[in-house]
PDB file of C-alpha atoms in Angstrom:
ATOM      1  CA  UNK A   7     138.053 -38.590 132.883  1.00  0.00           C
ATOM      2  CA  UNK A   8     135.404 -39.784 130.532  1.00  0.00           C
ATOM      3  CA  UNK A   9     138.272 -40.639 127.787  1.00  0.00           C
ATOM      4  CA  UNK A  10     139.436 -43.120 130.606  1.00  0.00           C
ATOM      5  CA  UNK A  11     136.506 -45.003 131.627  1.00  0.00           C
ATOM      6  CA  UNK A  12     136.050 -45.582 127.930  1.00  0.00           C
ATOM      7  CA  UNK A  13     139.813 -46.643 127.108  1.00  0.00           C
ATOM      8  CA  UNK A  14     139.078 -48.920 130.317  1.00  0.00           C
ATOM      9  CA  UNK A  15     135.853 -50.355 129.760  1.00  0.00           C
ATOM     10  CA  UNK A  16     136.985 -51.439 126.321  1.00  0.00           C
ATOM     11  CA  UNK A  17     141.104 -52.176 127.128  1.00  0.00           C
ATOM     12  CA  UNK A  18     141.485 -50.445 123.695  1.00  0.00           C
ATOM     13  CA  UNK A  19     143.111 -46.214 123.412  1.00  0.00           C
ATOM     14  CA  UNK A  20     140.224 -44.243 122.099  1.00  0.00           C
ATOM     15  CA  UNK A  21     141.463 -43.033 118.819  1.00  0.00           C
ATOM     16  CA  UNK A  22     141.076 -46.919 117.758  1.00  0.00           C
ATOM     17  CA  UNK A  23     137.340 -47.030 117.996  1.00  0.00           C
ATOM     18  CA  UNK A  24     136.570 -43.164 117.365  1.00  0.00           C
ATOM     19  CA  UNK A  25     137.551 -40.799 114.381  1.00  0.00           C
ATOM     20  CA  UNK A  26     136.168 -37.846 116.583  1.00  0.00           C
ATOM     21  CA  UNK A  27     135.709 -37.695 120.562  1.00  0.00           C
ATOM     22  CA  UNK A  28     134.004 -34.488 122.009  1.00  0.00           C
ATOM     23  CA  UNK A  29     134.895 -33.461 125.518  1.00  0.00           C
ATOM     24  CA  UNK A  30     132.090 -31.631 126.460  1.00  0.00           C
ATOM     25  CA  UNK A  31     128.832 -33.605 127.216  1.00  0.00           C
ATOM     26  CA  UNK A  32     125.598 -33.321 125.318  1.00  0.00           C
ATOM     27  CA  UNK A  33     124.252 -34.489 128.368  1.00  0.00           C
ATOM     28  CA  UNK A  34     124.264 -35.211 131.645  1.00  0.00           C
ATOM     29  CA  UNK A  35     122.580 -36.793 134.538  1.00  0.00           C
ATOM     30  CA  UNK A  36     123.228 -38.798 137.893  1.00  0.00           C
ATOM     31  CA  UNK A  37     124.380 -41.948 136.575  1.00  0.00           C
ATOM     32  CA  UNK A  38     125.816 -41.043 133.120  1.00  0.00           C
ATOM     33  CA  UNK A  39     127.005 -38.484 131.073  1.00  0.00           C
ATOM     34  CA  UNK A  40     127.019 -38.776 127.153  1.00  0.00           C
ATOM     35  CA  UNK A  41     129.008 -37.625 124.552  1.00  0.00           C
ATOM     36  CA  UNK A  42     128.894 -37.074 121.117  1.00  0.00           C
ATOM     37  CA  UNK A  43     131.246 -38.725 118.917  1.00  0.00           C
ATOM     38  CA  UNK A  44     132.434 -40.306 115.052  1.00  0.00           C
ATOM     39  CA  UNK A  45     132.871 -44.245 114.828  1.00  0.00           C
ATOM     40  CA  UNK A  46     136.706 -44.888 112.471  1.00  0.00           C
ATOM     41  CA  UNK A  47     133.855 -46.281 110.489  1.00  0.00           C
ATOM     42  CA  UNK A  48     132.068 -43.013 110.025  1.00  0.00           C
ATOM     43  CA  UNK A  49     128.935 -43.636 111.948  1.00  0.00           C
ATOM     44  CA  UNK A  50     127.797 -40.266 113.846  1.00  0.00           C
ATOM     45  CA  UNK A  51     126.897 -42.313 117.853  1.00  0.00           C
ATOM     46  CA  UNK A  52     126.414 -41.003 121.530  1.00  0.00           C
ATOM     47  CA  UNK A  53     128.538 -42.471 123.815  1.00  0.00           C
ATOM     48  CA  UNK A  54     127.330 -42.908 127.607  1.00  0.00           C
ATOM     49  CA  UNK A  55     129.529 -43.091 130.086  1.00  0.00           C
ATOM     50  CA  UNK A  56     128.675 -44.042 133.479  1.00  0.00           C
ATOM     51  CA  UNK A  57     130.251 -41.640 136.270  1.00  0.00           C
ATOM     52  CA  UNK A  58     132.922 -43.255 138.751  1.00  0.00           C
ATOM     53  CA  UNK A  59     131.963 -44.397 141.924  1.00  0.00           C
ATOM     54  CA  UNK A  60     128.604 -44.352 140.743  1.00  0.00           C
ATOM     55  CA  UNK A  61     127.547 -48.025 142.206  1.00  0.00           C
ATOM     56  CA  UNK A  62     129.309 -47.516 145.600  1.00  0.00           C
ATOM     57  CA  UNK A  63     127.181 -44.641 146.125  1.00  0.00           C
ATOM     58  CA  UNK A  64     123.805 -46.185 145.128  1.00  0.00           C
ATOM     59  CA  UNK A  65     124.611 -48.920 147.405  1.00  0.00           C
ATOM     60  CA  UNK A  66     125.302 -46.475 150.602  1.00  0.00           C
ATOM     61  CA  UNK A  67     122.317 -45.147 150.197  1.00  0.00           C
ATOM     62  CA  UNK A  68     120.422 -47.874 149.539  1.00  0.00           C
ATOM     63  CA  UNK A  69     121.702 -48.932 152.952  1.00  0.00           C
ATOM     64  CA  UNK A  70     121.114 -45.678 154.275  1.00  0.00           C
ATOM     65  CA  UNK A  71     117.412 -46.109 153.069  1.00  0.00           C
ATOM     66  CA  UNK A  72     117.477 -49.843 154.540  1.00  0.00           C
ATOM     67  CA  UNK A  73     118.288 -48.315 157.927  1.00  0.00           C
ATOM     68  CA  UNK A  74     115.779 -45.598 157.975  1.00  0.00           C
ATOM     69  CA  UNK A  75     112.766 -48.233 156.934  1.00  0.00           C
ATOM     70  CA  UNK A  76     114.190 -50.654 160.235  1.00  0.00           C
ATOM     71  CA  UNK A  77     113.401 -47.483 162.424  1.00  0.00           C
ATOM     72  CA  UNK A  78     110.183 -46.661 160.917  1.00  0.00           C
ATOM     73  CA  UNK A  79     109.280 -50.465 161.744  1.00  0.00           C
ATOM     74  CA  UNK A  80     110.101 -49.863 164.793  1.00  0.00           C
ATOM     75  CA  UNK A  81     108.542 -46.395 165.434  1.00  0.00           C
ATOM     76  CA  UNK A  82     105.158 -47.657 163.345  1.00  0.00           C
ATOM     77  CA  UNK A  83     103.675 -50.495 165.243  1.00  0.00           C
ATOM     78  CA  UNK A  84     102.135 -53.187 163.078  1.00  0.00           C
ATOM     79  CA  UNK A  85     103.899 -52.478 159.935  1.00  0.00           C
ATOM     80  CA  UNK A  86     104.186 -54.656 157.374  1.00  0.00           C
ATOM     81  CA  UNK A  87     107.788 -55.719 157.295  1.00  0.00           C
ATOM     82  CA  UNK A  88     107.589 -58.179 154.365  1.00  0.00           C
ATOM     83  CA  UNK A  89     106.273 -55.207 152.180  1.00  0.00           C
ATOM     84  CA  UNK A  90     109.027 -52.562 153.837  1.00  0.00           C
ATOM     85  CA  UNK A  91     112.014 -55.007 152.612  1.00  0.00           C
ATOM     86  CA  UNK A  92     110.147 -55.538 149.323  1.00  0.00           C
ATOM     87  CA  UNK A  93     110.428 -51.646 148.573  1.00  0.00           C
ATOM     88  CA  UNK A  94     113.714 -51.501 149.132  1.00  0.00           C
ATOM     89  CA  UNK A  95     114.452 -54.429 147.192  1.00  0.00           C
ATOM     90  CA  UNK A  96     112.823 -53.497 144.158  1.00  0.00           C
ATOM     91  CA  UNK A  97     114.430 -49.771 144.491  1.00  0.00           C
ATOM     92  CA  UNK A  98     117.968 -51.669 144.918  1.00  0.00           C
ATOM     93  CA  UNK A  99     117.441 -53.881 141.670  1.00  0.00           C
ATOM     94  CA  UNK A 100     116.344 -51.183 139.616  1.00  0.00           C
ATOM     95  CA  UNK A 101     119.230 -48.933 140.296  1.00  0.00           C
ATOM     96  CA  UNK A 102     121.498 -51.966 139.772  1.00  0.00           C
ATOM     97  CA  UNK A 103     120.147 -52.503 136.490  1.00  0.00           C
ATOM     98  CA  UNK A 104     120.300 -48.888 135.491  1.00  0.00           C
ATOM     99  CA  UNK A 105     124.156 -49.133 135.922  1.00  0.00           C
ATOM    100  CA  UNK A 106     124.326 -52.326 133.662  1.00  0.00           C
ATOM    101  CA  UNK A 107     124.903 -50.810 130.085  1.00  0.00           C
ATOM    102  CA  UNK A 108     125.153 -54.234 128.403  1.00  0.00           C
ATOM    103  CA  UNK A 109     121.714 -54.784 130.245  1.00  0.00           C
ATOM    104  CA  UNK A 110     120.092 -50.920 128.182  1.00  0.00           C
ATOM    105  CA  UNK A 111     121.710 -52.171 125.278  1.00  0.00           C
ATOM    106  CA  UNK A 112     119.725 -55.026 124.771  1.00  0.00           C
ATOM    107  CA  UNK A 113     116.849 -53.612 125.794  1.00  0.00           C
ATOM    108  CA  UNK A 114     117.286 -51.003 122.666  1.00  0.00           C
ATOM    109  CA  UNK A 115     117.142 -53.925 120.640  1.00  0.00           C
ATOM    110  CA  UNK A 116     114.167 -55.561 122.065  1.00  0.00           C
ATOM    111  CA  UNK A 117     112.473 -51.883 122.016  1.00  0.00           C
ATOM    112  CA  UNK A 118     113.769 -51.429 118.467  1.00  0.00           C
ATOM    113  CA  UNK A 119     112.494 -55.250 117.272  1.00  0.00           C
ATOM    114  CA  UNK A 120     108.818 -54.133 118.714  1.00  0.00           C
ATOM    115  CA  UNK A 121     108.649 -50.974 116.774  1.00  0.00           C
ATOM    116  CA  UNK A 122     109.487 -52.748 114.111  1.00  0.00           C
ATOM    117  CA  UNK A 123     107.227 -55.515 114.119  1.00  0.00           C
ATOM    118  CA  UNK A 124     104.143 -53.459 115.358  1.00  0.00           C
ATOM    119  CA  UNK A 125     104.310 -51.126 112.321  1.00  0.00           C
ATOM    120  CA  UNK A 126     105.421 -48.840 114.429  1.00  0.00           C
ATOM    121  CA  UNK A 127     108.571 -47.567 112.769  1.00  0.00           C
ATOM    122  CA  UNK A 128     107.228 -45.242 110.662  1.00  0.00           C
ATOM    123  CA  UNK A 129     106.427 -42.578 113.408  1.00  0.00           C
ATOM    124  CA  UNK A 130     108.959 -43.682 115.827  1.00  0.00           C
ATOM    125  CA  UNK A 131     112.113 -44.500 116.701  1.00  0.00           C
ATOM    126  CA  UNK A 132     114.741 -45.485 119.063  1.00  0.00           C
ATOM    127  CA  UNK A 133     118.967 -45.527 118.705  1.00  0.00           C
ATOM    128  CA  UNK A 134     120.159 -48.165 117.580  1.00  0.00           C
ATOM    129  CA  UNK A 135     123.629 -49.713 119.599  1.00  0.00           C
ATOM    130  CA  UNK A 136     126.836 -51.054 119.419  1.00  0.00           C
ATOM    131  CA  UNK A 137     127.763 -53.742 121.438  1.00  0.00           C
ATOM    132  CA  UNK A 138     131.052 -55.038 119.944  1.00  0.00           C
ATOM    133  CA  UNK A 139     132.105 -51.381 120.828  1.00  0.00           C
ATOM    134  CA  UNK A 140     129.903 -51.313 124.287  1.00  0.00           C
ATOM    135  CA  UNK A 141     130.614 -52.600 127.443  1.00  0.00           C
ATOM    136  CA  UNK A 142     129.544 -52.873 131.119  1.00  0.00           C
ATOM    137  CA  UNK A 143     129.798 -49.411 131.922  1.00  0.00           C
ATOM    138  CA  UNK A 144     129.568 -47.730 128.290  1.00  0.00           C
ATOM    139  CA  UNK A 145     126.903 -47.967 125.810  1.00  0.00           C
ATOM    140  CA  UNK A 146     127.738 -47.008 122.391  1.00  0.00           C
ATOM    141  CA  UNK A 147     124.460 -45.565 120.424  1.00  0.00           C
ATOM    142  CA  UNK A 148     123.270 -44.009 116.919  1.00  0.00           C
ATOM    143  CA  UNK A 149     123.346 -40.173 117.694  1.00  0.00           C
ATOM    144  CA  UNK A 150     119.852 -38.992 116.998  1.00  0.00           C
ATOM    145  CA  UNK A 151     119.351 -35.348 116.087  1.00  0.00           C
ATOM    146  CA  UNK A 152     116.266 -33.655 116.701  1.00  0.00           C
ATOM    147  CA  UNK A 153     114.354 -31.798 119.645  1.00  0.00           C
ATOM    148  CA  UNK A 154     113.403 -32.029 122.826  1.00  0.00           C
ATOM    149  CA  UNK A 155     109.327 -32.827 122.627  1.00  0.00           C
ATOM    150  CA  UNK A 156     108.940 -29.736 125.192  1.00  0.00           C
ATOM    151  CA  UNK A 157     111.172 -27.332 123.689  1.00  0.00           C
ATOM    152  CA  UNK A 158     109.370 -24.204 122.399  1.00  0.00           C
ATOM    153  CA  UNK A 159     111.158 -23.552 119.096  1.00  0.00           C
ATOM    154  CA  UNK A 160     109.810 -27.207 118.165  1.00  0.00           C
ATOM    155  CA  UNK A 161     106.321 -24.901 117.819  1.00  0.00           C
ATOM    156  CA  UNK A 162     107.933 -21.994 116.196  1.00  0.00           C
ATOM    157  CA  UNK A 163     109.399 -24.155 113.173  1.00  0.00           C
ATOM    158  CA  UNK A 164     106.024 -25.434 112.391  1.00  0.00           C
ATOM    159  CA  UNK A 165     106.815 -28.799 113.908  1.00  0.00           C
ATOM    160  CA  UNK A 166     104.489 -30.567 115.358  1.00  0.00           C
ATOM    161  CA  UNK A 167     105.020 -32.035 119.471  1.00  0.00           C
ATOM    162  CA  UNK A 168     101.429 -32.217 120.276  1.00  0.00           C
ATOM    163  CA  UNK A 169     101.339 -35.157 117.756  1.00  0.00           C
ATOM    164  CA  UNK A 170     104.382 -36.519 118.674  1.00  0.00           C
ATOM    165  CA  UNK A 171     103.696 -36.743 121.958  1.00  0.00           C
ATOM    166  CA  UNK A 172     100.191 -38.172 120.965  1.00  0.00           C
ATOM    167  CA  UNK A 173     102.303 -40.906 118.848  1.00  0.00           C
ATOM    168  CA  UNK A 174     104.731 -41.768 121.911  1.00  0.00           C
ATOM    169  CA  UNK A 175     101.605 -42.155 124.415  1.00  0.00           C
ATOM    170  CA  UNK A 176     100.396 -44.505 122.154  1.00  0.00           C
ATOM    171  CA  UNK A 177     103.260 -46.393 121.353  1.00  0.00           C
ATOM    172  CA  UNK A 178     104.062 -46.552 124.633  1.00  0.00           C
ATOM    173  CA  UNK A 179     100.532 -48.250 125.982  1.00  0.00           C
ATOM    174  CA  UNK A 180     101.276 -50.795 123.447  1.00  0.00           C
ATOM    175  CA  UNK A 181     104.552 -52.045 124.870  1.00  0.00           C
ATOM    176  CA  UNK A 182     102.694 -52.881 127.423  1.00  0.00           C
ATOM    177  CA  UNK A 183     100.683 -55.818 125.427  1.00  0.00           C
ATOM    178  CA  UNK A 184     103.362 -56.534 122.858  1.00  0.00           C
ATOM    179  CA  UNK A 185     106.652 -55.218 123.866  1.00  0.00           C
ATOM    180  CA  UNK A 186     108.943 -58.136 126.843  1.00  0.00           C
ATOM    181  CA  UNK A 187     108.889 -54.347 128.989  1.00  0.00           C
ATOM    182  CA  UNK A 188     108.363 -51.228 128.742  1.00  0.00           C
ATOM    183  CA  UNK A 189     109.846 -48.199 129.378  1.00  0.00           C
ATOM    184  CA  UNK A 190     109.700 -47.178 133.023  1.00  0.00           C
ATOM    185  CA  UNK A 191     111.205 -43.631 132.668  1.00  0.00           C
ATOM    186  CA  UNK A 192     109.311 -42.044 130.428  1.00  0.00           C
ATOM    187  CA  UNK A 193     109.474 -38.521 129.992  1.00  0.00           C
ATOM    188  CA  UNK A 194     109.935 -35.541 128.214  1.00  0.00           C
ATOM    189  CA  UNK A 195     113.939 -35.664 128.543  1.00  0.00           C
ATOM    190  CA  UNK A 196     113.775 -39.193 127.357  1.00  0.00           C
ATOM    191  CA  UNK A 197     111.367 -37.876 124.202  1.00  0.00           C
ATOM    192  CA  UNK A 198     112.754 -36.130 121.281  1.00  0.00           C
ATOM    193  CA  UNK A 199     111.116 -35.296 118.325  1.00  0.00           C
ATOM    194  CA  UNK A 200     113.231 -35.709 115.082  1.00  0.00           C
ATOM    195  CA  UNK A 201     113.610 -34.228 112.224  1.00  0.00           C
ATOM    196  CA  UNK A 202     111.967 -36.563 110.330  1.00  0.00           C
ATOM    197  CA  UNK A 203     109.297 -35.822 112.069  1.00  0.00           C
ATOM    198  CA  UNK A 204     109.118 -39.129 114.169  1.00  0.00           C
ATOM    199  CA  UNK A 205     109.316 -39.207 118.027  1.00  0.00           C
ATOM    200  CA  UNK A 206     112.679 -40.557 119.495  1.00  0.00           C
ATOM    201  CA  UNK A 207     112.543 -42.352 122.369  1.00  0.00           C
ATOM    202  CA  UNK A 208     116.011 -42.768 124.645  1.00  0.00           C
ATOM    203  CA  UNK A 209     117.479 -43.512 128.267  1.00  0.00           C
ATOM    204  CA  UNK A 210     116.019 -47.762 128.468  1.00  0.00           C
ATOM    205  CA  UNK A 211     118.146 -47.766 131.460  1.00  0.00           C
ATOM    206  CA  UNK A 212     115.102 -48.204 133.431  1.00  0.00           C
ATOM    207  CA  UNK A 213     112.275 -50.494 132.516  1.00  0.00           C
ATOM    208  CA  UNK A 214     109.925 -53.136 133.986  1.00  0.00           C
ATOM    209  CA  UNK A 215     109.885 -56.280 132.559  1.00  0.00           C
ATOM    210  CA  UNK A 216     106.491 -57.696 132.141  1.00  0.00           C
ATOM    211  CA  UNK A 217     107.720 -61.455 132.452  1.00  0.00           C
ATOM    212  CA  UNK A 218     109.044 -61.271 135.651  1.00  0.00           C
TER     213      UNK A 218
END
């Protein structure tokens, strides 16, 4: 199923983009699922793929949730209703966004461009994509290898996650002065620690942008 959202997303058969495709996920969550695979060009990347029907059911429930707030207003007496709608709103735009993968993939970019210019790239780091392989509802990424930030055998090889995490904290309160967003989901899934020893941060699919 995955092979075909990608072959569809892109209007191209797989085997023209990717040397190697692997079935099974390295990952998964509610929106997307991603895979590991080998660009014809050679480049190790993850490939997300969001999961069908994925926006239909955001929206139901968002409507569901829509209904349910109407009822409270009407239940609650002297509830703000301009505040109510603005919830929802918010929730509705930031679930939208999460399903736009041309949307993450310039926000890796951006994220990338601010670790750069801070000085920041020596002790982290964040995957860098592939657009003119990307689309709407796939985002092609380098494949980073490393750790989860939590994982206990990140202590028993003499690694260091207390640092890391100290490092990502840190980055992280930056964005908020230097960085167009920052990143709104932030943590320990979306934190791995390298083997470089630099922290990896992933998943921009949510984020708040600070000019809006």
């Amino acid at each position: 199923r995955i092979r075909k959202i990608v072959e569809k997303d892109r209007s191209r058969p797989i085997d023209e983009v990717y040397s190697a495709f692997a079935d099974q996920a390295l990952a998964s969550a509610s929106v997307a699922q991603v895979h590991a695979a080998t660009l014809v060009s050679g480049e190790d990347v993850g490939v997300k793929g969001q999961k069908p029907g994925v926006q239909s059911v955001l929206t139901t429930d968002m409507n569901a949730a829509y209904l349910m707030l109407r009822l409270m207003e009407l239940i609650i007496p002297n509830m703000d209703r301009d505040a109510i709608a603005g919830v929802v709103s918010e929730m509705y735009q930031a679930m939208r966004e999460e399903c736009d993968f041309e949307k993450e993939a310039e926000n890796l970019t951006v994220f990338r461009n601010f670790l750069q210019q801070s000085g920041f790239a020596e002790t982290a780091h964040a995957p860098k994509p592939y657009p003119e392989v990307s689309g709407q509802k796939i985002l092609v990424m380098e494949r980073l290898y490393g750790k989860n930030i939590t994982d206990p055998q990140a202590l028993a090889d003499g690694s260091a996650p207390q640092e890391a995490l100290f490092q990502a904290l840190n980055i992280w309160f930056a964005s908020l002065m230097s960085c167009e967003f920052f990143h709104a989901d932030l943590h320990s899934g979306n934190l791995l620690l390298l083997r470089d020893g630099r922290v990896g941060f992933i998943d921009f699919g949510i984020e708040f942008n600070l000019n809006a």
